[in-house]
């Protein structure tokens, strides 16, 4: 059992290598699958080119922006080049996870469409395996980055050098910075293209979704990948890495009693990577034909295997600061939170349940009632997840002994959130599967394949809408727990620097900070939504122009200029992502310079309002989308009916909710907390 204490870094590195290797093996298998007709390959290649061009431009822009914090961190002697290099490692690995996953996704879409000719099971197999590549790369590279850089910093396995853990904050900051830009840029791209294509194509021209006559259809398909694959991968990489680093930071408070606790998060992550690899083999459609059940089987198997695998790990740490029972029960709390958040999010976004059916029914009486119903269900969708998160915080805190020692309770929360996020590999697979099936349906439509192919890809896509919402709910829930751990680290380190703080609610600086922090998610989401509206308007104007100036498009005698729409969205999305991305960096810096107490209040305010707003947006948007799909499948008059027009309006409003502003709040919350930790030396010099 001592192996997990003495060699946790080695175990984590082996697990990370296994995750990445399995991902590479899946890539090789996927690329060997048939890629369809020449027309299908031509469409897929256009999507590949557009997605690749956008990501190269996006990451070039981010790299230029990232030079400034890299140099500031490196030359500031209280942080140094160890932290700066960590920043570079985190940023590079986060970008790599998204870029590789996106490239696999845009090559798997055409193979999924081709497999759909043979039925549901072969199409599902390819789409899920493509999603699994992204998921395993996220956890593999995340664990490899944290464990590998820690090993380099300590020059081996000497856990006594606890101060080196501080340099890992730089790695967390690098991953977070890439994440917020990728989420924003990709989200603005995908939803601006989607909104522009739908408003002119479906409503004004009356043509189907993914109709090749729509000049924005390629941009829409590109957006699915840069937003829901690359952006999501960067987001979950950041969430995973930041949580591991945060829990390791908490463990430094127990160094005199039990040094090995620093490495416990790495061992937890390693076990779940092996469990997730095994879980992927159980994602098979059974006799019932249920796609969602096939996906959930893999998650359940991996969760059970992780729970079993945690036993020897927690036994290795029994008898020190914590007992086996305290650590293991805290970890089980994290797994339970994962299960509950997934189930709750599916209830509010799945086509089988009341929320989506209610929004679809409201569409019969017009656009306004659809919007009212969607907003109401989105608000209600915040209740159960927040109760689960609150119950999880209290349970982990007291199960770990927080009633007698608050530090132990906080570490218990850290173990719970690390156990929750150890399942990231499979949860990301559920999400990344979505854009593959969505693109497959688009290729089937544009390549004029038999209706039976679309009959396979459409139900796969509908489930993909739910799984994307599930992943976002999972990420946001974990953000609340991780941010709490980061906040505790902020307050503890201020005390170590002899900065007097008073975070009680009778302190006006704390109250002011709560208000300022509370407004940040709203300002952030507002700018993101406005960006989608502006860029989407540009796409609308371009599509209208082409329809007007090239009348042969509608008759099928002229080919639309797809590249023009892609070019418009690429340039505008990158420009529009910069302003909101600065909010979680600039505002905390200003608040910290003014008052350490104000910054503390700001962090809590951002966590509280951010969780509610993000869940409301992601669940509400997912419900709107699936309500529209239910109508398109024949409910309440089907395509072309008044209910369908109302459903399209609701989906158009929900698009920037669920795919731009809502999910980007997750990295925004954690960036604010990481910036606060990095600022501690500066705050100490000003207020110490």
XYZ file of C-alpha atoms in Angstrom:
688
model
C 0.000 0.000 0.000
C 2.915 2.361 0.604
C 3.440 2.352 -3.162
C 0.691 4.960 -3.611
C 2.415 7.284 -1.144
C 5.990 6.785 -2.264
C 5.454 6.396 -6.003
C 2.226 8.291 -6.728
C 3.950 10.506 -9.289
C 5.242 7.467 -11.191
C 1.812 5.844 -11.063
C 0.194 9.057 -12.353
C 2.675 9.342 -15.219
C 2.088 5.719 -16.246
C -1.682 6.251 -16.144
C -1.376 9.465 -18.161
C 0.754 7.659 -20.741
C -1.839 4.873 -20.910
C -4.622 7.412 -21.515
C -2.735 9.197 -24.286
C -1.594 5.897 -25.859
C -5.142 4.552 -25.921
C -6.269 7.817 -27.513
C -3.611 7.452 -30.203
C -4.685 3.839 -30.836
C -8.270 5.041 -31.308
C -7.069 7.686 -33.780
C -5.305 5.021 -35.854
C -8.456 2.870 -35.835
C -10.731 5.781 -36.774
C -8.602 6.875 -39.722
C -8.799 3.348 -41.170
C -12.596 3.499 -41.404
C -14.301 4.184 -44.785
C -14.765 7.896 -45.527
C -17.632 7.695 -48.028
C -18.106 9.173 -51.472
C -16.022 11.854 -53.144
C -18.733 14.453 -52.403
C -18.754 13.492 -48.712
C -14.972 13.775 -48.515
C -15.082 17.159 -50.261
C -17.528 18.542 -47.684
C -15.561 17.081 -44.793
C -12.343 18.563 -46.159
C -13.960 22.008 -46.316
C -14.899 21.690 -42.632
C -11.368 20.527 -41.800
C -9.810 23.482 -43.581
C -12.107 26.002 -41.930
C -11.625 24.570 -38.421
C -7.851 24.318 -38.831
C -7.565 27.874 -40.155
C -9.635 29.248 -37.292
C -7.737 27.423 -34.558
C -4.367 28.444 -35.981
C -5.440 32.072 -36.011
C -7.001 31.816 -32.555
C -3.963 30.207 -30.938
C -1.615 32.651 -32.674
C -3.604 35.517 -31.156
C -3.637 33.862 -27.727
C 0.114 33.201 -27.925
C 0.764 36.889 -28.549
C -1.475 37.873 -25.623
C 0.116 35.221 -23.364
C 3.605 36.694 -23.799
C 2.712 39.526 -21.410
C 1.704 37.410 -18.355
C 4.562 34.977 -19.070
C 7.145 37.780 -18.848
C 5.460 39.516 -15.919
C 5.415 36.286 -13.914
C 8.973 35.355 -14.851
C 10.573 38.694 -14.032
C 8.633 39.183 -10.783
C 11.021 37.751 -8.218
C 8.284 36.667 -5.811
C 6.921 34.296 -8.487
C 9.871 33.594 -10.805
C 10.595 31.504 -13.852
C 9.448 28.261 -12.236
C 5.914 29.655 -12.172
C 6.325 31.220 -15.629
C 7.445 27.928 -17.192
C 4.495 26.231 -15.488
C 2.261 28.822 -17.170
C 3.779 27.862 -20.521
C 3.326 24.128 -19.863
C -0.327 24.547 -18.896
C -1.109 26.775 -21.871
C 0.637 24.459 -24.345
C -0.996 21.251 -23.127
C -4.442 22.863 -22.954
C -4.117 24.059 -26.554
C -2.792 20.650 -27.650
C -5.737 18.776 -26.119
C -8.192 20.961 -28.004
C -6.304 21.023 -31.279
C -5.738 17.267 -31.506
C -9.285 16.453 -30.414
C -10.739 18.861 -32.973
C -8.641 17.375 -35.775
C -9.911 13.901 -34.933
C -13.492 15.169 -34.759
C -13.435 16.762 -38.224
C -12.095 13.533 -39.719
C -14.577 11.306 -37.918
C -17.717 13.145 -39.021
C -17.596 11.818 -42.573
C -16.800 8.317 -41.322
C -19.810 8.447 -38.988
C -22.045 9.502 -41.906
C -20.705 6.621 -43.992
C -21.178 4.154 -41.111
C -24.764 5.385 -40.672
C -25.578 3.696 -43.995
C -25.176 0.437 -42.087
C -27.359 1.409 -39.143
C -27.304 2.969 -35.698
C -24.730 0.758 -33.982
C -21.772 1.259 -36.367
C -22.406 5.031 -36.563
C -22.578 5.262 -32.774
C -19.366 3.246 -32.396
C -17.336 5.631 -34.563
C -18.814 8.796 -33.052
C -18.237 7.659 -29.474
C -14.698 6.500 -30.141
C -13.940 9.867 -31.743
C -15.256 11.567 -28.623
C -13.214 9.222 -26.438
C -10.027 10.415 -28.128
C -10.657 13.964 -26.911
C -11.687 12.796 -23.454
C -8.636 10.635 -22.881
C -6.300 13.313 -24.240
C -7.768 15.834 -21.803
C -7.165 13.692 -18.719
C -3.958 12.138 -20.047
C -2.311 15.453 -20.882
C -3.770 17.092 -17.775
C -2.355 14.497 -15.407
C 0.876 14.296 -17.371
C 1.322 18.069 -17.119
C 0.684 18.328 -13.374
C 2.548 15.162 -12.335
C 5.381 15.662 -14.814
C 6.036 19.278 -13.924
C 5.849 18.487 -10.208
C 8.413 15.714 -10.741
C 10.711 18.149 -12.572
C 10.317 20.777 -9.858
C 11.185 18.324 -7.102
C 13.952 16.681 -9.177
C 12.558 13.251 -8.459
C 10.101 11.933 -5.914
C 11.146 13.962 -2.876
C 7.806 15.275 -1.575
C 9.532 17.227 1.180
C 10.027 20.156 -1.225
C 6.472 21.360 -0.732
C 7.199 24.967 -1.633
C 7.655 23.917 -5.251
C 3.924 23.205 -5.446
C 3.429 26.980 -5.617
C 4.966 26.962 -9.107
C 2.122 24.690 -10.238
C -0.218 27.670 -9.864
C 1.432 28.975 -13.016
C 0.445 25.775 -14.844
C -3.138 26.215 -13.652
C -3.152 29.841 -14.823
C -1.819 28.887 -18.264
C -4.511 26.255 -18.738
C -7.208 28.654 -17.534
C -6.119 31.495 -19.815
C -6.191 29.255 -22.895
C -9.511 27.839 -21.754
C -11.367 31.126 -21.406
C -10.135 32.326 -24.803
C -10.928 28.987 -26.466
C -14.388 28.808 -24.900
C -15.187 32.390 -25.840
C -13.672 32.394 -29.320
C -15.013 28.981 -30.243
C -18.389 29.765 -28.698
C -18.732 33.074 -30.561
C -17.716 31.360 -33.808
C -20.079 28.411 -33.538
C -23.132 30.319 -32.404
C -22.711 33.307 -34.733
C -22.493 30.903 -37.673
C -25.401 28.827 -36.369
C -27.632 31.842 -35.695
C -26.834 33.409 -39.079
C -27.471 30.162 -40.935
C -30.772 29.471 -39.147
C -32.276 32.962 -39.317
C -31.865 33.316 -43.073
C -31.885 29.680 -44.141
C -34.684 28.176 -42.063
C -36.915 31.175 -41.392
C -36.451 33.503 -44.382
C -35.605 31.074 -47.188
C -37.516 28.106 -45.789
C -34.732 25.612 -46.538
C -33.759 22.720 -44.207
C -30.934 22.775 -41.692
C -27.578 21.918 -43.307
C -28.981 22.564 -46.796
C -25.970 22.966 -49.151
C -27.595 26.064 -50.654
C -27.011 27.956 -47.404
C -23.734 29.945 -47.659
C -23.218 29.678 -43.882
C -23.620 25.919 -43.645
C -19.891 25.101 -43.728
C -19.182 27.817 -41.137
C -21.897 26.252 -38.956
C -20.267 22.827 -39.202
C -16.823 24.307 -38.518
C -18.251 26.010 -35.443
C -19.490 22.744 -33.973
C -15.881 21.574 -33.799
C -14.038 24.709 -32.679
C -16.653 25.374 -30.000
C -17.955 22.053 -28.752
C -14.742 20.079 -29.269
C -11.653 22.313 -29.091
C -13.191 24.852 -26.711
C -14.713 22.211 -24.483
C -11.458 20.213 -24.362
C -9.502 23.287 -23.269
C -12.190 24.036 -20.675
C -12.172 20.581 -19.075
C -8.368 20.345 -19.272
C -8.225 23.550 -17.263
C -10.834 22.337 -14.776
C -9.001 19.042 -14.275
C -5.521 20.557 -13.927
C -6.620 23.462 -11.727
C -8.410 21.117 -9.337
C -5.407 18.808 -9.007
C -3.139 21.781 -8.309
C -5.599 23.309 -5.824
C -5.831 20.099 -3.785
C -2.044 19.725 -3.825
C -1.768 23.281 -2.501
C -4.179 22.438 0.324
C -2.038 19.422 1.238
C 0.996 21.626 1.878
C -0.667 22.620 5.160
C -0.208 19.032 6.386
C 3.441 18.639 5.406
C 4.702 18.194 8.956
C 2.185 15.437 9.638
C 1.817 13.557 6.371
C 3.899 14.602 3.391
C 2.355 12.148 0.938
C -1.026 13.902 0.940
C 0.334 16.252 -1.715
C 0.379 13.351 -4.163
C -3.036 11.881 -3.337
C -4.835 13.854 -6.131
C -2.395 12.404 -8.675
C -3.112 8.848 -7.544
C -6.877 9.474 -7.691
C -6.569 10.777 -11.243
C -4.431 7.818 -12.288
C -6.899 5.194 -11.069
C -9.801 6.826 -12.900
C -7.920 6.989 -16.203
C -7.579 3.207 -16.172
C -11.243 2.900 -15.143
C -12.301 5.246 -17.965
C -10.370 3.258 -20.573
C -12.207 0.115 -19.477
C -15.503 2.041 -19.413
C -15.256 2.942 -23.102
C -15.644 -0.743 -24.037
C -19.111 -0.805 -22.445
C -20.569 1.995 -24.591
C -22.689 -0.272 -26.767
C -26.278 0.059 -27.911
C -28.369 -2.795 -26.526
C -31.606 -4.381 -27.634
C -33.646 -1.393 -26.508
C -31.822 0.798 -29.022
C -31.332 3.530 -26.407
C -28.361 5.734 -27.273
C -28.333 7.490 -23.913
C -28.329 4.181 -22.026
C -25.333 3.049 -24.081
C -23.419 6.161 -23.074
C -24.408 5.913 -19.431
C -23.325 2.265 -19.212
C -19.749 3.332 -19.873
C -19.924 6.074 -17.236
C -21.466 3.771 -14.619
C -18.866 1.050 -15.209
C -16.009 3.554 -14.957
C -17.502 5.100 -11.809
C -17.855 1.725 -10.071
C -14.329 0.697 -11.064
C -12.976 4.017 -9.790
C -14.764 3.548 -6.476
C -13.143 0.118 -6.151
C -9.758 1.438 -7.252
C -9.842 4.201 -4.652
C -9.831 1.621 -1.850
C -6.108 0.679 -1.955
C -5.184 4.338 -2.484
C -7.048 5.548 0.590
C -5.751 2.605 2.622
C -2.225 3.795 1.862
C -3.002 7.082 3.637
C -4.806 5.513 6.596
C -3.455 6.294 10.033
C -1.890 9.700 9.453
C -3.825 12.940 9.504
C -6.781 11.051 8.037
C -8.333 7.653 8.435
C -9.227 5.453 5.483
C -12.902 6.109 6.190
C -12.514 9.889 6.098
C -10.707 9.946 2.769
C -12.699 7.207 1.059
C -16.099 8.596 2.001
C -15.022 12.040 0.792
C -14.043 10.512 -2.554
C -17.389 8.712 -2.789
C -19.126 12.048 -2.214
C -17.352 13.356 -5.317
C -18.482 10.384 -7.407
C -22.034 10.790 -6.106
C -22.017 14.473 -7.096
C -20.966 13.465 -10.614
C -23.823 10.992 -10.916
C -26.418 13.423 -9.557
C -25.311 16.376 -11.705
C -25.426 14.207 -14.829
C -28.900 12.882 -13.972
C -30.307 16.314 -13.095
C -28.944 17.959 -16.232
C -30.376 15.203 -18.403
C -33.785 15.694 -16.795
C -33.840 19.362 -17.784
C -32.398 18.916 -21.284
C -33.376 15.410 -22.456
C -36.237 14.829 -24.887
C -37.655 12.091 -22.662
C -38.481 14.442 -19.813
C -41.042 17.093 -18.911
C -38.957 20.278 -19.288
C -38.229 19.870 -23.006
C -41.740 18.597 -23.731
C -43.184 21.626 -21.942
C -41.124 24.075 -24.045
C -42.157 22.274 -27.229
C -45.823 22.487 -26.178
C -45.447 26.208 -25.432
C -44.255 26.717 -29.016
C -47.789 26.053 -30.259
C -48.929 29.437 -28.975
C -46.071 31.458 -30.426
C -42.530 32.715 -30.120
C -43.062 34.615 -26.867
C -44.492 31.638 -24.967
C -41.591 29.482 -26.161
C -39.116 32.053 -24.810
C -40.996 32.416 -21.513
C -41.109 28.649 -20.999
C -37.416 28.219 -21.857
C -36.341 30.982 -19.482
C -38.483 29.553 -16.692
C -37.123 26.025 -17.057
C -33.554 27.334 -17.245
C -34.026 29.167 -13.953
C -35.579 26.125 -12.310
C -32.699 23.971 -13.551
C -30.367 25.748 -11.102
C -32.164 24.529 -7.984
C -31.304 20.832 -7.755
C -27.634 21.128 -8.889
C -26.910 23.874 -6.361
C -28.534 21.852 -3.570
C -26.391 18.862 -4.588
C -23.239 21.008 -4.587
C -24.084 22.508 -1.176
C -24.831 19.064 0.271
C -21.610 17.719 -1.236
C -19.544 20.509 0.314
C -21.003 19.914 3.772
C -20.825 16.123 3.518
C -17.188 16.026 2.414
C -16.230 18.661 4.977
C -17.638 16.793 7.969
C -16.838 13.286 6.765
C -13.172 14.314 6.543
C -13.174 15.656 10.099
C -13.885 19.313 9.460
C -15.941 19.552 12.630
C -12.730 19.240 14.662
C -10.206 20.677 12.212
C -11.393 23.053 9.432
C -8.240 22.374 7.392
C -9.068 18.674 7.299
C -12.595 19.508 6.196
C -11.333 21.651 3.334
C -8.998 18.891 2.237
C -11.952 16.514 2.294
C -13.763 18.855 -0.100
C -10.635 18.823 -2.246
C -10.595 15.013 -2.338
C -14.289 15.013 -3.288
C -13.849 17.424 -6.177
C -10.746 15.575 -7.416
C -12.701 12.304 -7.349
C -15.502 14.020 -9.238
C -13.147 15.388 -11.882
C -11.241 12.127 -12.172
C -14.204 11.033 -14.345
C -13.495 13.850 -16.816
C -12.228 11.495 -19.530
C -15.569 9.782 -20.074
C -17.664 12.882 -19.445
C -15.700 14.726 -22.150
C -16.204 11.734 -24.457
C -19.957 12.221 -24.079
C -19.579 15.860 -25.097
C -17.111 15.468 -27.971
C -19.323 12.754 -29.451
C -21.923 15.518 -30.077
C -20.200 17.628 -32.777
C -19.190 14.461 -34.642
C -22.821 13.330 -34.971
C -23.998 16.881 -35.713
C -21.488 17.197 -38.560
C -22.346 13.713 -39.797
C -25.959 14.808 -40.217
C -24.814 17.930 -42.058
C -22.661 15.896 -44.430
C -25.577 13.522 -45.075
C -27.785 16.491 -45.983
C -25.216 18.294 -48.132
C -24.105 15.139 -49.937
C -27.758 14.281 -50.679
C -27.531 10.857 -49.028
C -30.581 8.687 -48.567
C -33.083 9.872 -45.931
C -32.338 6.716 -43.930
C -28.861 8.095 -43.129
C -30.330 11.267 -41.658
C -32.740 9.024 -39.779
C -29.698 7.561 -38.010
C -27.676 10.760 -37.475
C -30.587 12.883 -36.186
C -31.319 10.797 -33.053
C -27.566 10.566 -32.407
C -27.403 14.367 -32.647
C -30.410 14.871 -30.349
C -28.678 12.807 -27.660
C -25.528 14.821 -28.353
C -27.377 18.011 -27.398
C -28.200 16.472 -24.033
C -24.698 15.110 -23.424
C -23.168 18.510 -24.247
C -25.438 20.095 -21.637
C -24.532 17.325 -19.168
C -20.814 18.020 -19.627
C -21.310 21.731 -19.088
C -23.357 21.129 -15.939
C -20.644 18.774 -14.691
C -17.888 21.313 -15.391
C -19.773 24.189 -13.775
C -20.596 22.147 -10.681
C -16.963 21.195 -10.250
C -15.964 24.843 -10.761
C -17.912 25.813 -7.659
C -16.140 23.192 -5.543
C -12.702 23.925 -7.016
C -13.142 27.684 -6.593
C -13.991 27.174 -2.909
C -10.723 25.282 -2.465
C -8.821 28.034 -4.297
C -10.450 30.714 -2.142
C -9.359 28.937 1.029
C -5.824 28.874 -0.356
C -6.007 32.619 -1.016
C -7.057 33.389 2.564
C -4.517 30.974 4.080
C -1.575 32.303 2.083
C -2.474 35.894 2.970
C -2.196 34.896 6.620
C 1.179 33.276 5.973
C 2.334 36.588 4.453
C 1.182 38.392 7.636
C -1.527 40.322 5.802
C -4.342 41.149 8.199
C -7.693 40.125 6.721
C -11.277 40.252 7.912
C -13.675 38.325 5.688
C -16.675 38.740 7.996
C -19.885 40.180 6.580
C -19.734 43.237 8.843
C -16.721 44.432 6.843
C -17.883 46.938 4.175
C -14.935 46.018 1.930
C -16.105 42.407 1.847
C -19.665 43.465 1.035
C -18.390 45.734 -1.739
C -16.304 42.855 -3.063
C -19.309 40.527 -3.025
C -21.253 42.973 -5.177
C -18.395 43.533 -7.614
C -17.685 39.803 -7.855
C -21.384 39.103 -8.311
C -21.623 41.439 -11.278
C -18.616 39.927 -13.086
C -20.403 36.852 -14.536
C -23.256 39.062 -15.745
C -20.936 41.549 -17.441
C -18.903 38.678 -18.885
C -21.995 36.873 -20.208
C -23.416 40.122 -21.577
C -20.322 40.844 -23.658
C -20.229 37.257 -24.918
C -23.906 37.360 -25.905
C -23.490 40.720 -27.610
C -20.547 39.335 -29.561
C -22.686 36.482 -30.885
C -25.416 38.959 -31.823
C -23.033 41.261 -33.695
C -21.122 38.517 -35.519
C -24.320 36.579 -36.192
C -25.745 39.742 -37.758
C -22.734 39.912 -40.068
C -23.415 36.325 -41.169
C -27.090 37.145 -41.765
C -26.127 40.074 -43.998
C -23.643 37.924 -45.932
C -26.133 35.099 -46.511
C -28.807 37.577 -47.607
C -26.321 39.227 -49.966
C -25.442 35.955 -51.622
C -29.081 34.940 -52.014
C -29.840 38.338 -53.591
C -26.801 38.653 -55.849
C -26.606 34.964 -56.800
C -30.191 33.853 -57.509
C -28.900 30.602 -58.970
C -28.084 29.377 -55.438
C -31.718 28.606 -54.629
C -32.221 27.000 -58.048
C -29.139 24.812 -57.607
C -27.314 26.275 -60.610
C -24.790 28.309 -58.576
C -22.545 27.233 -55.702
C -22.549 29.449 -52.581
C -19.322 31.102 -51.427
C -18.807 29.117 -48.238
C -15.332 30.497 -47.524
C -16.610 34.074 -47.238
C -18.862 33.220 -44.278
C -16.065 31.236 -42.619
C -13.678 34.157 -43.069
C -16.141 36.669 -41.585
C -16.787 34.587 -38.476
C -13.107 33.721 -37.985
C -11.916 37.326 -37.936
C -14.821 38.713 -35.905
C -14.890 35.918 -33.302
C -11.222 36.406 -32.455
C -11.635 40.177 -32.083
C -14.748 39.846 -29.934
C -13.265 37.275 -27.531
C -10.601 39.635 -26.166
C -12.721 42.118 -24.161
C -14.728 39.616 -22.034
C -11.603 37.495 -21.438
C -9.949 40.436 -19.669
C -12.725 40.725 -17.057
C -11.548 37.899 -14.725
C -7.981 39.198 -14.952
C -8.259 42.984 -14.725
C -11.060 43.360 -12.164
C -9.455 41.059 -9.517
C -6.115 42.852 -9.971
C -7.737 46.247 -9.398
C -9.689 44.940 -6.392
C -6.573 43.349 -4.868
C -4.584 46.555 -5.185
C -7.390 48.444 -3.435
C -8.092 45.932 -0.631
C -7.271 42.306 0.158
C -10.643 42.003 1.903
C -12.453 43.344 -1.145
C -10.731 40.781 -3.366
C -11.784 37.996 -0.985
C -15.407 39.112 -1.171
C -15.107 39.386 -4.955
C -14.018 35.748 -5.261
C -17.020 34.469 -3.305
C -19.428 36.760 -5.162
C -18.155 35.493 -8.504
C -18.534 31.855 -7.441
C -22.109 32.272 -6.217
C -23.640 34.241 -9.084
C -21.463 32.488 -11.675
C -22.769 29.025 -10.802
C -26.411 30.090 -10.995
C -26.024 32.029 -14.228
C -23.967 29.321 -15.941
C -26.359 26.485 -15.069
C -29.377 28.565 -16.084
C -27.809 29.340 -19.447
C -26.479 25.892 -20.317
C -29.522 23.879 -19.210
C -32.020 26.382 -20.627
C -30.190 26.514 -23.958
C -29.996 22.732 -24.210
C -33.717 22.422 -23.476
C -34.581 24.991 -26.177
C -32.478 23.099 -28.720
C -34.062 19.724 -28.049
C -37.575 21.209 -27.965
C -36.961 22.431 -31.508
C -35.716 18.974 -32.535
C -38.842 17.317 -31.109
C -40.983 19.585 -33.273
C -38.800 18.865 -36.314
C -39.399 15.158 -35.712
C -43.121 15.712 -36.329
C -44.522 17.037 -33.058
C -47.134 19.852 -33.261
C -47.081 20.042 -37.040
C -43.398 19.344 -37.661
C -41.125 21.316 -39.950
C -42.618 24.463 -41.459
C -45.362 24.773 -38.839
C -45.896 27.858 -36.627
C -44.659 25.798 -33.665
C -41.478 25.023 -35.608
C -40.861 28.734 -36.273
C -41.260 29.442 -32.543
C -38.933 26.545 -31.740
C -36.275 27.975 -34.068
C -36.536 31.341 -32.291
C -36.093 29.697 -28.898
C -33.143 27.661 -30.147
C -31.573 30.798 -31.616
C -31.796 32.551 -28.246
C -30.550 29.449 -26.463
C -27.552 28.955 -28.746
C -25.320 31.695 -27.270
C -26.714 30.810 -23.834
C -25.557 27.192 -23.887
C -22.526 27.290 -26.160
C -20.903 30.689 -25.606
C -21.649 32.628 -22.429
C -22.766 29.835 -20.079
C -19.853 27.398 -20.403
C -17.243 30.184 -20.526
C -18.287 31.285 -17.015
C -16.656 28.091 -15.695
C -13.040 29.040 -16.549
C -13.820 32.689 -15.772
C -14.556 31.814 -12.128
C -11.313 29.910 -11.703
C -9.160 32.478 -13.509
C -10.301 35.095 -10.994
C -9.279 32.814 -8.110
C -5.916 31.906 -9.655
C -5.116 35.553 -10.375
C -5.844 36.270 -6.701
C -3.362 33.587 -5.576
C -0.688 34.848 -7.968
C -1.241 38.370 -6.620
C -0.554 37.438 -2.995
C 3.096 38.623 -2.997
C 2.000 41.942 -4.513
C -0.881 42.285 -2.047
C 1.514 41.555 0.812
C 3.872 44.306 -0.335
C 0.990 46.803 -0.532
C -1.163 45.842 2.445
C 1.240 43.827 4.606
